[in-house]
């Protein structure tokens, strides 16, 4: 019989047959970053011809404003020279290229910046190299060079593997992915472990959610934010984390998969669709011990506070009518409540005793 499954589906079927059902985190990790067949390893997923579009790919204004945010923050930090200008999961490198172009109005900033990318995909590293030839590359946050730090992460944390737990009569049991019965539409199905975990593992505000509720945690995100916070205690610096997610920890299944700009079943086509989950900003903030986290704000408010409307007006002055329309459409997509303005949140972390970053309340 011929095997109609993709290589990654085949791999997961074999894995589950040998070892039993796997956690959602293992599934997500393999779907996105299996060394041969993972989603980010095998393709450049961005743009109209890809599966999804991110803010820097929508408009140059996004990266430009973040570049100016960095210049302002660098000034607030006392203009350290040299400093590490890091980005986690830079995609095509578009954000950083736009940021550096805007930041070039302060040549000393550019002279002092050592651009460092944390990226696991060699295909995307190639794209990043074209857009930002001066960068150096690292596999994880903890490998970044030492020293003062400015860091940006846009749509990085949503790609980190989550674990899911469901409240049953037994307590909080972990959701697992096992094999579906033959003839099912999908090769996999969700199930639950028989043993409950200690509720201490879960964010305190949701431990008492009612029966049937699903809770998500993202251990890797928590680890990275704790490492980042520790680093900001001993080195001057600041970080900006932008992603879709919620300001308060709340129950809910936010695992989603996207292919060709449409939602697809998470259990269909692993390795062929982008699998993500919403970011729990309240939980991350709690893990940022010892540094100064700012109250997260909505992306729309943040970009407006940084002057996106003035930037759009300036670009419109030298635009053709078609370009002007595109500028207006991008502005609306990035900032309006029903587009990305409300769902996306921005959180800043800074070293202690640094002035409040631009775009956040004093
Ligand atoms: N920030 C970009 C891309 C977002 S997509 C933008 O806004 O357009 C997620 C990015 O994170 C991709 O570059 C992906 O390859 C990278 N990535 C995802 N998980 C990662 C991990 N665990 N380690 C390093 N890079 C990762």
mmCIF file of C-alpha atoms and ligand atoms in Angstrom:
data_model
loop_
_atom_site.group_PDB
_atom_site.id
_atom_site.type_symbol
_atom_site.label_atom_id
_atom_site.label_comp_id
_atom_site.label_asym_id
_atom_site.label_seq_id
_atom_site.Cartn_x
_atom_site.Cartn_y
_atom_site.Cartn_z
ATOM 1 C CA UNK A 1 0.000 0.000 0.000
ATOM 2 C CA UNK A 2 1.363 3.474 -0.793
ATOM 3 C CA UNK A 3 1.738 5.880 2.091
ATOM 4 C CA UNK A 4 -0.277 9.048 1.337
ATOM 5 C CA UNK A 5 0.952 10.806 4.460
ATOM 6 C CA UNK A 6 3.502 13.620 4.399
ATOM 7 C CA UNK A 7 6.919 12.678 5.799
ATOM 8 C CA UNK A 8 6.227 14.563 9.032
ATOM 9 C CA UNK A 9 2.794 12.954 9.528
ATOM 10 C CA UNK A 10 4.460 9.565 8.962
ATOM 11 C CA UNK A 11 7.168 10.460 11.505
ATOM 12 C CA UNK A 12 4.558 11.485 14.104
ATOM 13 C CA UNK A 13 2.498 8.333 13.518
ATOM 14 C CA UNK A 14 5.616 6.210 14.070
ATOM 15 C CA UNK A 15 6.562 8.195 17.150
ATOM 16 C CA UNK A 16 3.117 7.795 18.710
ATOM 17 C CA UNK A 17 3.029 4.094 17.832
ATOM 18 C CA UNK A 18 6.338 3.589 19.604
ATOM 19 C CA UNK A 19 5.953 5.917 22.571
ATOM 20 C CA UNK A 20 2.236 6.564 22.995
ATOM 21 C CA UNK A 21 0.388 9.883 22.750
ATOM 22 C CA UNK A 22 2.534 13.036 22.713
ATOM 23 C CA UNK A 23 1.992 16.397 24.424
ATOM 24 C CA UNK A 24 0.675 19.382 22.480
ATOM 25 C CA UNK A 25 4.119 20.948 23.036
ATOM 26 C CA UNK A 26 5.916 18.032 21.370
ATOM 27 C CA UNK A 27 3.459 18.126 18.456
ATOM 28 C CA UNK A 28 3.838 21.884 18.016
ATOM 29 C CA UNK A 29 7.613 21.729 18.351
ATOM 30 C CA UNK A 30 7.944 19.017 15.686
ATOM 31 C CA UNK A 31 5.350 20.621 13.384
ATOM 32 C CA UNK A 32 7.274 23.912 13.404
ATOM 33 C CA UNK A 33 10.895 22.913 13.861
ATOM 34 C CA UNK A 34 11.528 19.250 13.017
ATOM 35 C CA UNK A 35 15.081 19.492 11.586
ATOM 36 C CA UNK A 36 14.067 18.157 8.146
ATOM 37 C CA UNK A 37 10.294 18.646 7.803
ATOM 38 C CA UNK A 38 9.360 21.445 10.250
ATOM 39 C CA UNK A 39 7.194 24.270 8.918
ATOM 40 C CA UNK A 40 9.775 27.051 9.447
ATOM 41 C CA UNK A 41 12.639 24.822 8.331
ATOM 42 C CA UNK A 42 11.226 24.076 4.879
ATOM 43 C CA UNK A 43 9.857 27.414 3.676
ATOM 44 C CA UNK A 44 9.528 31.201 3.777
ATOM 45 C CA UNK A 45 5.874 31.410 4.875
ATOM 46 C CA UNK A 46 5.219 35.151 4.602
ATOM 47 C CA UNK A 47 3.224 37.369 2.290
ATOM 48 C CA UNK A 48 0.397 37.048 -0.184
ATOM 49 C CA UNK A 49 1.804 33.906 -1.797
ATOM 50 C CA UNK A 50 2.581 32.410 1.616
ATOM 51 C CA UNK A 51 0.410 31.464 4.578
ATOM 52 C CA UNK A 52 0.244 34.617 6.687
ATOM 53 C CA UNK A 53 1.373 38.241 6.766
ATOM 54 C CA UNK A 54 3.012 39.967 9.722
ATOM 55 C CA UNK A 55 3.113 43.675 10.600
ATOM 56 C CA UNK A 56 6.577 44.398 9.119
ATOM 57 C CA UNK A 57 5.471 42.701 5.890
ATOM 58 C CA UNK A 58 2.315 44.868 5.804
ATOM 59 C CA UNK A 59 4.136 48.196 5.946
ATOM 60 C CA UNK A 60 7.598 49.719 6.270
ATOM 61 C CA UNK A 61 6.085 52.068 8.885
ATOM 62 C CA UNK A 62 6.081 49.297 11.489
ATOM 63 C CA UNK A 63 9.828 48.634 11.443
ATOM 64 C CA UNK A 64 10.642 52.317 11.044
ATOM 65 C CA UNK A 65 8.741 53.256 14.194
ATOM 66 C CA UNK A 66 10.325 50.407 16.155
ATOM 67 C CA UNK A 67 13.732 51.588 14.943
ATOM 68 C CA UNK A 68 13.001 55.074 16.307
ATOM 69 C CA UNK A 69 11.733 53.501 19.551
ATOM 70 C CA UNK A 70 15.134 51.800 19.844
ATOM 71 C CA UNK A 71 17.016 55.053 19.196
ATOM 72 C CA UNK A 72 14.990 56.791 21.911
ATOM 73 C CA UNK A 73 15.521 53.887 24.330
ATOM 74 C CA UNK A 74 19.251 53.842 23.561
ATOM 75 C CA UNK A 75 19.368 57.519 24.474
ATOM 76 C CA UNK A 76 17.471 56.818 27.736
ATOM 77 C CA UNK A 77 20.004 54.086 28.542
ATOM 78 C CA UNK A 78 22.878 56.585 28.253
ATOM 79 C CA UNK A 79 23.918 55.768 24.667
ATOM 80 C CA UNK A 80 25.895 52.564 25.375
ATOM 81 C CA UNK A 81 28.592 51.838 22.767
ATOM 82 C CA UNK A 82 28.759 49.078 21.716
ATOM 83 C CA UNK A 83 25.369 47.469 22.399
ATOM 84 C CA UNK A 84 23.575 44.362 21.102
ATOM 85 C CA UNK A 85 20.557 45.122 18.902
ATOM 86 C CA UNK A 86 18.815 41.754 18.956
ATOM 87 C CA UNK A 87 15.725 40.352 17.301
ATOM 88 C CA UNK A 88 14.082 37.028 18.111
ATOM 89 C CA UNK A 89 12.600 35.255 15.082
ATOM 90 C CA UNK A 90 13.257 37.996 12.513
ATOM 91 C CA UNK A 91 11.359 36.319 9.633
ATOM 92 C CA UNK A 92 12.729 37.866 6.442
ATOM 93 C CA UNK A 93 14.663 40.575 8.293
ATOM 94 C CA UNK A 94 12.249 43.213 6.996
ATOM 95 C CA UNK A 95 11.565 44.753 10.407
ATOM 96 C CA UNK A 96 15.269 45.201 11.195
ATOM 97 C CA UNK A 97 16.073 46.570 7.716
ATOM 98 C CA UNK A 98 13.309 49.194 8.085
ATOM 99 C CA UNK A 99 14.382 49.921 11.671
ATOM 100 C CA UNK A 100 18.031 50.490 10.713
ATOM 101 C CA UNK A 101 17.068 52.740 7.801
ATOM 102 C CA UNK A 102 14.950 54.937 10.091
ATOM 103 C CA UNK A 103 17.563 54.877 12.867
ATOM 104 C CA UNK A 104 20.244 56.111 10.458
ATOM 105 C CA UNK A 105 19.195 59.667 11.373
ATOM 106 C CA UNK A 106 21.366 59.056 14.469
ATOM 107 C CA UNK A 107 24.661 57.769 13.022
ATOM 108 C CA UNK A 108 26.148 57.108 16.500
ATOM 109 C CA UNK A 109 23.335 54.622 17.164
ATOM 110 C CA UNK A 110 24.153 52.721 13.970
ATOM 111 C CA UNK A 111 27.890 52.806 14.782
ATOM 112 C CA UNK A 112 27.262 51.355 18.262
ATOM 113 C CA UNK A 113 24.692 48.676 17.245
ATOM 114 C CA UNK A 114 25.782 45.035 16.849
ATOM 115 C CA UNK A 115 22.813 43.384 15.144
ATOM 116 C CA UNK A 116 22.181 39.868 16.438
ATOM 117 C CA UNK A 117 19.418 37.554 15.184
ATOM 118 C CA UNK A 118 18.047 34.506 16.984
ATOM 119 C CA UNK A 119 16.749 32.260 14.189
ATOM 120 C CA UNK A 120 16.450 28.509 13.819
ATOM 121 C CA UNK A 121 15.572 28.326 10.111
ATOM 122 C CA UNK A 122 18.418 28.353 7.595
ATOM 123 C CA UNK A 123 16.047 29.346 4.774
ATOM 124 C CA UNK A 124 14.945 32.404 6.737
ATOM 125 C CA UNK A 125 18.563 33.137 7.756
ATOM 126 C CA UNK A 126 19.350 33.460 4.029
ATOM 127 C CA UNK A 127 16.521 35.970 3.552
ATOM 128 C CA UNK A 128 17.698 37.855 6.653
ATOM 129 C CA UNK A 129 21.259 37.970 5.328
ATOM 130 C CA UNK A 130 20.051 39.666 2.131
ATOM 131 C CA UNK A 131 18.116 42.313 4.047
ATOM 132 C CA UNK A 132 20.568 42.839 6.928
ATOM 133 C CA UNK A 133 24.058 41.774 5.806
ATOM 134 C CA UNK A 134 25.686 43.143 8.983
ATOM 135 C CA UNK A 135 23.836 40.751 11.341
ATOM 136 C CA UNK A 136 25.244 37.750 13.186
ATOM 137 C CA UNK A 137 23.134 34.692 13.963
ATOM 138 C CA UNK A 138 22.424 32.636 17.098
ATOM 139 C CA UNK A 139 20.267 29.617 17.823
ATOM 140 C CA UNK A 140 18.843 30.677 21.180
ATOM 141 C CA UNK A 141 18.405 33.762 23.335
ATOM 142 C CA UNK A 142 21.007 32.567 25.848
ATOM 143 C CA UNK A 143 23.717 32.481 23.126
ATOM 144 C CA UNK A 144 23.440 36.229 22.393
ATOM 145 C CA UNK A 145 26.669 38.173 23.037
ATOM 146 C CA UNK A 146 26.980 39.904 26.437
ATOM 147 C CA UNK A 147 26.589 43.629 27.070
ATOM 148 C CA UNK A 148 23.934 46.325 26.886
ATOM 149 C CA UNK A 149 20.894 45.082 24.986
ATOM 150 C CA UNK A 150 17.962 46.323 22.952
ATOM 151 C CA UNK A 151 15.714 43.472 21.852
ATOM 152 C CA UNK A 152 12.637 43.139 19.649
ATOM 153 C CA UNK A 153 10.397 40.095 19.233
ATOM 154 C CA UNK A 154 7.432 40.380 16.860
ATOM 155 C CA UNK A 155 5.265 37.265 16.485
ATOM 156 C CA UNK A 156 8.011 35.096 18.005
ATOM 157 C CA UNK A 157 6.440 34.023 21.303
ATOM 158 C CA UNK A 158 3.230 32.761 19.623
ATOM 159 C CA UNK A 159 5.352 30.172 17.771
ATOM 160 C CA UNK A 160 6.798 28.639 20.955
ATOM 161 C CA UNK A 161 5.356 25.252 21.963
ATOM 162 C CA UNK A 162 2.543 25.309 24.526
ATOM 163 C CA UNK A 163 1.222 22.623 26.876
ATOM 164 C CA UNK A 164 -2.530 22.345 27.364
ATOM 165 C CA UNK A 165 -4.386 21.071 30.439
ATOM 166 C CA UNK A 166 -8.064 20.341 30.872
ATOM 167 C CA UNK A 167 -9.945 20.308 34.167
ATOM 168 C CA UNK A 168 -11.677 16.971 34.773
ATOM 169 C CA UNK A 169 -13.136 15.220 37.840
ATOM 170 C CA UNK A 170 -9.574 13.976 38.488
ATOM 171 C CA UNK A 171 -8.033 17.456 38.403
ATOM 172 C CA UNK A 172 -5.959 19.125 35.674
ATOM 173 C CA UNK A 173 -4.987 16.487 33.084
ATOM 174 C CA UNK A 174 -2.630 17.182 30.181
ATOM 175 C CA UNK A 175 -4.057 17.124 26.644
ATOM 176 C CA UNK A 176 -2.203 14.684 24.440
ATOM 177 C CA UNK A 177 -2.276 13.860 20.773
ATOM 178 C CA UNK A 178 -2.715 10.226 19.808
ATOM 179 C CA UNK A 179 -3.709 8.283 16.716
ATOM 180 C CA UNK A 180 -7.269 8.571 15.428
ATOM 181 C CA UNK A 181 -9.167 5.362 14.547
ATOM 182 C CA UNK A 182 -8.633 4.107 10.961
ATOM 183 C CA UNK A 183 -10.971 5.754 8.404
ATOM 184 C CA UNK A 184 -11.027 9.023 10.383
ATOM 185 C CA UNK A 185 -10.692 12.245 8.418
ATOM 186 C CA UNK A 186 -7.575 13.222 10.348
ATOM 187 C CA UNK A 187 -4.663 10.975 11.360
ATOM 188 C CA UNK A 188 -4.560 12.317 14.934
ATOM 189 C CA UNK A 189 -6.947 13.078 17.771
ATOM 190 C CA UNK A 190 -6.810 14.773 21.159
ATOM 191 C CA UNK A 191 -6.978 12.816 24.411
ATOM 192 C CA UNK A 192 -6.123 13.357 28.066
ATOM 193 C CA UNK A 193 -3.659 11.793 30.495
ATOM 194 C CA UNK A 194 -5.185 9.777 33.315
ATOM 195 C CA UNK A 195 -3.070 11.469 35.985
ATOM 196 C CA UNK A 196 -3.681 14.989 37.178
ATOM 197 C CA UNK A 197 -0.785 17.420 37.521
ATOM 198 C CA UNK A 198 -0.054 19.665 40.480
ATOM 199 C CA UNK A 199 -2.072 22.870 39.983
ATOM 200 C CA UNK A 200 1.062 24.784 41.031
ATOM 201 C CA UNK A 201 2.257 24.352 37.427
ATOM 202 C CA UNK A 202 -0.582 26.602 36.226
ATOM 203 C CA UNK A 203 -0.926 30.379 36.508
ATOM 204 C CA UNK A 204 -2.575 31.154 39.874
ATOM 205 C CA UNK A 205 -5.552 33.160 38.517
ATOM 206 C CA UNK A 206 -6.856 30.227 36.458
ATOM 207 C CA UNK A 207 -6.268 27.227 38.766
ATOM 208 C CA UNK A 208 -9.875 27.239 39.894
ATOM 209 C CA UNK A 209 -11.460 27.481 36.440
ATOM 210 C CA UNK A 210 -14.539 25.301 36.065
ATOM 211 C CA UNK A 211 -14.711 21.689 34.892
ATOM 212 C CA UNK A 212 -13.992 21.270 31.193
ATOM 213 C CA UNK A 213 -11.839 24.435 30.979
ATOM 214 C CA UNK A 214 -8.600 24.310 29.021
ATOM 215 C CA UNK A 215 -5.508 26.144 30.224
ATOM 216 C CA UNK A 216 -2.304 26.756 28.291
ATOM 217 C CA UNK A 217 1.231 27.353 29.489
ATOM 218 C CA UNK A 218 4.315 28.060 27.396
ATOM 219 C CA UNK A 219 7.385 26.831 29.329
ATOM 220 C CA UNK A 220 9.901 28.030 26.723
ATOM 221 C CA UNK A 221 8.403 31.534 26.663
ATOM 222 C CA UNK A 222 8.598 31.628 30.465
ATOM 223 C CA UNK A 223 12.247 30.517 30.379
ATOM 224 C CA UNK A 224 13.237 33.099 27.763
ATOM 225 C CA UNK A 225 11.499 35.938 29.627
ATOM 226 C CA UNK A 226 13.155 34.932 32.936
ATOM 227 C CA UNK A 227 16.571 34.830 31.224
ATOM 228 C CA UNK A 228 15.864 38.189 29.606
ATOM 229 C CA UNK A 229 14.795 39.725 32.925
ATOM 230 C CA UNK A 230 17.949 38.426 34.643
ATOM 231 C CA UNK A 231 20.078 39.874 31.891
ATOM 232 C CA UNK A 232 18.363 43.279 32.148
ATOM 233 C CA UNK A 233 19.142 43.351 35.873
ATOM 234 C CA UNK A 234 22.886 43.177 35.243
ATOM 235 C CA UNK A 235 23.212 44.845 31.808
ATOM 236 C CA UNK A 236 21.460 48.062 30.817
ATOM 237 C CA UNK A 237 18.804 47.390 28.259
ATOM 238 C CA UNK A 238 15.194 47.078 27.152
ATOM 239 C CA UNK A 239 13.009 44.660 25.221
ATOM 240 C CA UNK A 240 9.830 45.001 23.215
ATOM 241 C CA UNK A 241 7.585 41.958 22.847
ATOM 242 C CA UNK A 242 4.732 42.216 20.330
ATOM 243 C CA UNK A 243 2.224 39.472 19.694
ATOM 244 C CA UNK A 244 -1.421 38.497 19.707
ATOM 245 C CA UNK A 245 -2.620 37.464 23.076
ATOM 246 C CA UNK A 246 -4.394 38.452 26.261
ATOM 247 C CA UNK A 247 -3.568 40.860 29.056
ATOM 248 C CA UNK A 248 -5.010 38.602 31.791
ATOM 249 C CA UNK A 249 -4.447 34.856 32.189
ATOM 250 C CA UNK A 250 -7.707 33.162 31.176
ATOM 251 C CA UNK A 251 -8.841 29.653 30.279
ATOM 252 C CA UNK A 252 -9.333 28.866 26.591
ATOM 253 C CA UNK A 253 -7.990 26.779 23.728
ATOM 254 C CA UNK A 254 -6.102 29.225 21.494
ATOM 255 C CA UNK A 255 -4.081 26.699 19.510
ATOM 256 C CA UNK A 256 -4.561 27.495 15.820
ATOM 257 C CA UNK A 257 -3.159 26.549 12.441
ATOM 258 C CA UNK A 258 -3.050 28.663 9.309
ATOM 259 C CA UNK A 259 -2.437 27.748 5.691
ATOM 260 C CA UNK A 260 -2.877 30.064 2.681
ATOM 261 C CA UNK A 261 -4.305 32.774 4.957
ATOM 262 C CA UNK A 262 -7.101 30.436 6.158
ATOM 263 C CA UNK A 263 -7.537 28.608 9.454
ATOM 264 C CA UNK A 264 -7.128 24.838 9.129
ATOM 265 C CA UNK A 265 -7.443 21.992 11.634
ATOM 266 C CA UNK A 266 -4.416 21.918 13.955
ATOM 267 C CA UNK A 267 -4.199 18.145 13.526
ATOM 268 C CA UNK A 268 -4.284 18.283 9.725
ATOM 269 C CA UNK A 269 -1.056 18.703 7.716
ATOM 270 C CA UNK A 270 1.574 19.088 10.475
ATOM 271 C CA UNK A 271 4.607 20.798 8.943
ATOM 272 C CA UNK A 272 2.488 22.338 6.170
ATOM 273 C CA UNK A 273 0.581 24.896 8.259
ATOM 274 C CA UNK A 274 1.729 27.503 10.769
ATOM 275 C CA UNK A 275 0.744 26.410 14.287
ATOM 276 C CA UNK A 276 0.557 29.113 16.965
ATOM 277 C CA UNK A 277 -1.099 29.999 20.263
ATOM 278 C CA UNK A 278 -2.012 33.270 21.935
ATOM 279 C CA UNK A 279 0.527 34.782 24.315
ATOM 280 C CA UNK A 280 -0.401 35.128 27.993
ATOM 281 C CA UNK A 281 1.153 38.533 28.694
ATOM 282 C CA UNK A 282 0.127 38.528 32.356
ATOM 283 C CA UNK A 283 2.036 35.306 32.943
ATOM 284 C CA UNK A 284 5.117 36.535 31.061
ATOM 285 C CA UNK A 285 5.086 39.730 33.062
ATOM 286 C CA UNK A 286 5.157 37.730 36.250
ATOM 287 C CA UNK A 287 8.199 35.790 35.017
ATOM 288 C CA UNK A 288 10.050 39.058 34.320
ATOM 289 C CA UNK A 289 11.222 39.226 37.917
ATOM 290 C CA UNK A 290 13.658 41.911 38.956
ATOM 291 C CA UNK A 291 13.373 44.107 35.881
ATOM 292 C CA UNK A 292 10.803 46.776 35.185
ATOM 293 C CA UNK A 293 7.936 45.532 33.003
ATOM 294 C CA UNK A 294 5.611 48.214 31.641
ATOM 295 C CA UNK A 295 1.847 47.673 31.616
ATOM 296 C CA UNK A 296 1.247 46.078 28.165
ATOM 297 C CA UNK A 297 -0.699 48.183 25.678
ATOM 298 C CA UNK A 298 -2.672 47.480 22.510
ATOM 299 C CA UNK A 299 -0.681 47.675 19.276
ATOM 300 C CA UNK A 300 -3.007 50.343 17.808
ATOM 301 C CA UNK A 301 -2.489 52.685 20.787
ATOM 302 C CA UNK A 302 1.255 51.992 20.819
ATOM 303 C CA UNK A 303 1.795 52.766 17.132
ATOM 304 C CA UNK A 304 -0.336 55.901 17.336
ATOM 305 C CA UNK A 305 1.631 57.080 20.380
ATOM 306 C CA UNK A 306 4.822 56.591 18.346
ATOM 307 C CA UNK A 307 3.396 58.755 15.544
ATOM 308 C CA UNK A 308 2.302 56.294 12.866
ATOM 309 C CA UNK A 309 -0.342 58.708 11.583
ATOM 310 C CA UNK A 310 2.220 61.457 11.012
ATOM 311 C CA UNK A 311 4.537 58.966 9.312
ATOM 312 C CA UNK A 312 1.695 57.846 7.015
ATOM 313 C CA UNK A 313 0.894 61.472 6.162
ATOM 314 C CA UNK A 314 4.554 62.103 5.289
ATOM 315 C CA UNK A 315 4.725 59.023 3.047
ATOM 316 C CA UNK A 316 1.467 60.043 1.351
ATOM 317 C CA UNK A 317 2.997 63.380 0.264
ATOM 318 C CA UNK A 318 5.231 61.706 -2.303
ATOM 319 C CA UNK A 319 2.945 58.771 -3.130
ATOM 320 C CA UNK A 320 0.992 57.958 -6.281
ATOM 321 C CA UNK A 321 -2.796 57.571 -5.734
ATOM 322 C CA UNK A 322 -2.352 53.773 -5.708
ATOM 323 C CA UNK A 323 0.464 53.995 -3.164
ATOM 324 C CA UNK A 324 -1.556 56.414 -1.023
ATOM 325 C CA UNK A 325 -4.389 53.915 -0.920
ATOM 326 C CA UNK A 326 -1.962 51.205 0.161
ATOM 327 C CA UNK A 327 -0.555 53.413 2.920
ATOM 328 C CA UNK A 328 -4.084 54.037 4.240
ATOM 329 C CA UNK A 329 -4.981 50.341 4.071
ATOM 330 C CA UNK A 330 -1.813 49.321 5.925
ATOM 331 C CA UNK A 331 -2.335 52.007 8.544
ATOM 332 C CA UNK A 332 -5.849 50.690 9.151
ATOM 333 C CA UNK A 333 -4.687 47.061 9.302
ATOM 334 C CA UNK A 334 -1.972 47.796 11.843
ATOM 335 C CA UNK A 335 -3.966 50.068 14.116
ATOM 336 C CA UNK A 336 -7.730 49.554 13.878
ATOM 337 C CA UNK A 337 -9.498 47.702 16.668
ATOM 338 C CA UNK A 338 -11.149 45.131 14.424
ATOM 339 C CA UNK A 339 -7.877 44.507 12.533
ATOM 340 C CA UNK A 340 -4.564 44.103 14.412
ATOM 341 C CA UNK A 341 -4.881 47.173 16.638
ATOM 342 C CA UNK A 342 -6.566 45.474 19.584
ATOM 343 C CA UNK A 343 -5.708 41.763 19.430
ATOM 344 C CA UNK A 344 -1.991 42.499 19.241
ATOM 345 C CA UNK A 345 -0.355 43.692 22.445
ATOM 346 C CA UNK A 346 3.001 45.328 23.113
ATOM 347 C CA UNK A 347 4.960 44.719 26.304
ATOM 348 C CA UNK A 348 8.218 46.435 27.248
ATOM 349 C CA UNK A 349 10.772 45.292 29.817
ATOM 350 C CA UNK A 350 13.599 47.556 30.910
ATOM 351 C CA UNK A 351 16.485 47.486 33.327
ATOM 352 C CA UNK A 352 15.547 48.971 36.703
ATOM 353 C CA UNK A 353 15.666 52.781 37.016
ATOM 354 C CA UNK A 354 15.372 53.550 33.300
ATOM 355 C CA UNK A 355 12.889 56.202 32.077
ATOM 356 C CA UNK A 356 9.566 54.883 30.788
ATOM 357 C CA UNK A 357 9.856 53.720 27.160
ATOM 358 C CA UNK A 358 8.022 55.681 24.452
ATOM 359 C CA UNK A 359 4.456 54.479 23.864
ATOM 360 C CA UNK A 360 3.813 53.389 27.472
ATOM 361 C CA UNK A 361 2.099 55.231 30.295
ATOM 362 C CA UNK A 362 4.410 56.988 32.789
HETATM 363 N N1 LIG B 1 9.220 38.499 13.340
HETATM 364 C C1 LIG B 1 8.938 38.132 11.972
HETATM 365 C C2 LIG B 1 8.613 36.644 11.800
HETATM 366 C C3 LIG B 1 7.568 36.020 12.673
HETATM 367 S S1 LIG B 1 7.349 34.292 12.348
HETATM 368 C C4 LIG B 1 7.843 39.004 11.417
HETATM 369 O O1 LIG B 1 7.203 39.695 12.187
HETATM 370 O O2 LIG B 1 7.639 38.996 10.192
HETATM 371 C C5 LIG B 1 8.320 33.501 13.578
HETATM 372 C C6 LIG B 1 9.815 33.607 13.402
HETATM 373 O O3 LIG B 1 10.431 32.979 14.530
HETATM 374 C C7 LIG B 1 10.400 32.893 12.199
HETATM 375 O O4 LIG B 1 11.537 33.621 11.771
HETATM 376 C C8 LIG B 1 10.784 31.526 12.782
HETATM 377 O O5 LIG B 1 11.705 30.832 12.003
HETATM 378 C C9 LIG B 1 11.322 31.957 14.122
HETATM 379 N N2 LIG B 1 11.273 30.944 15.184
HETATM 380 C C10 LIG B 1 10.169 30.284 15.621
HETATM 381 N N3 LIG B 1 10.467 29.492 16.677
HETATM 382 C C11 LIG B 1 11.792 29.672 16.924
HETATM 383 C C12 LIG B 1 12.701 29.136 17.890
HETATM 384 N N4 LIG B 1 12.285 28.259 18.810
HETATM 385 N N5 LIG B 1 13.990 29.535 17.863
HETATM 386 C C13 LIG B 1 14.413 30.439 16.936
HETATM 387 N N6 LIG B 1 13.601 30.977 15.987
HETATM 388 C C14 LIG B 1 12.308 30.602 15.976
#
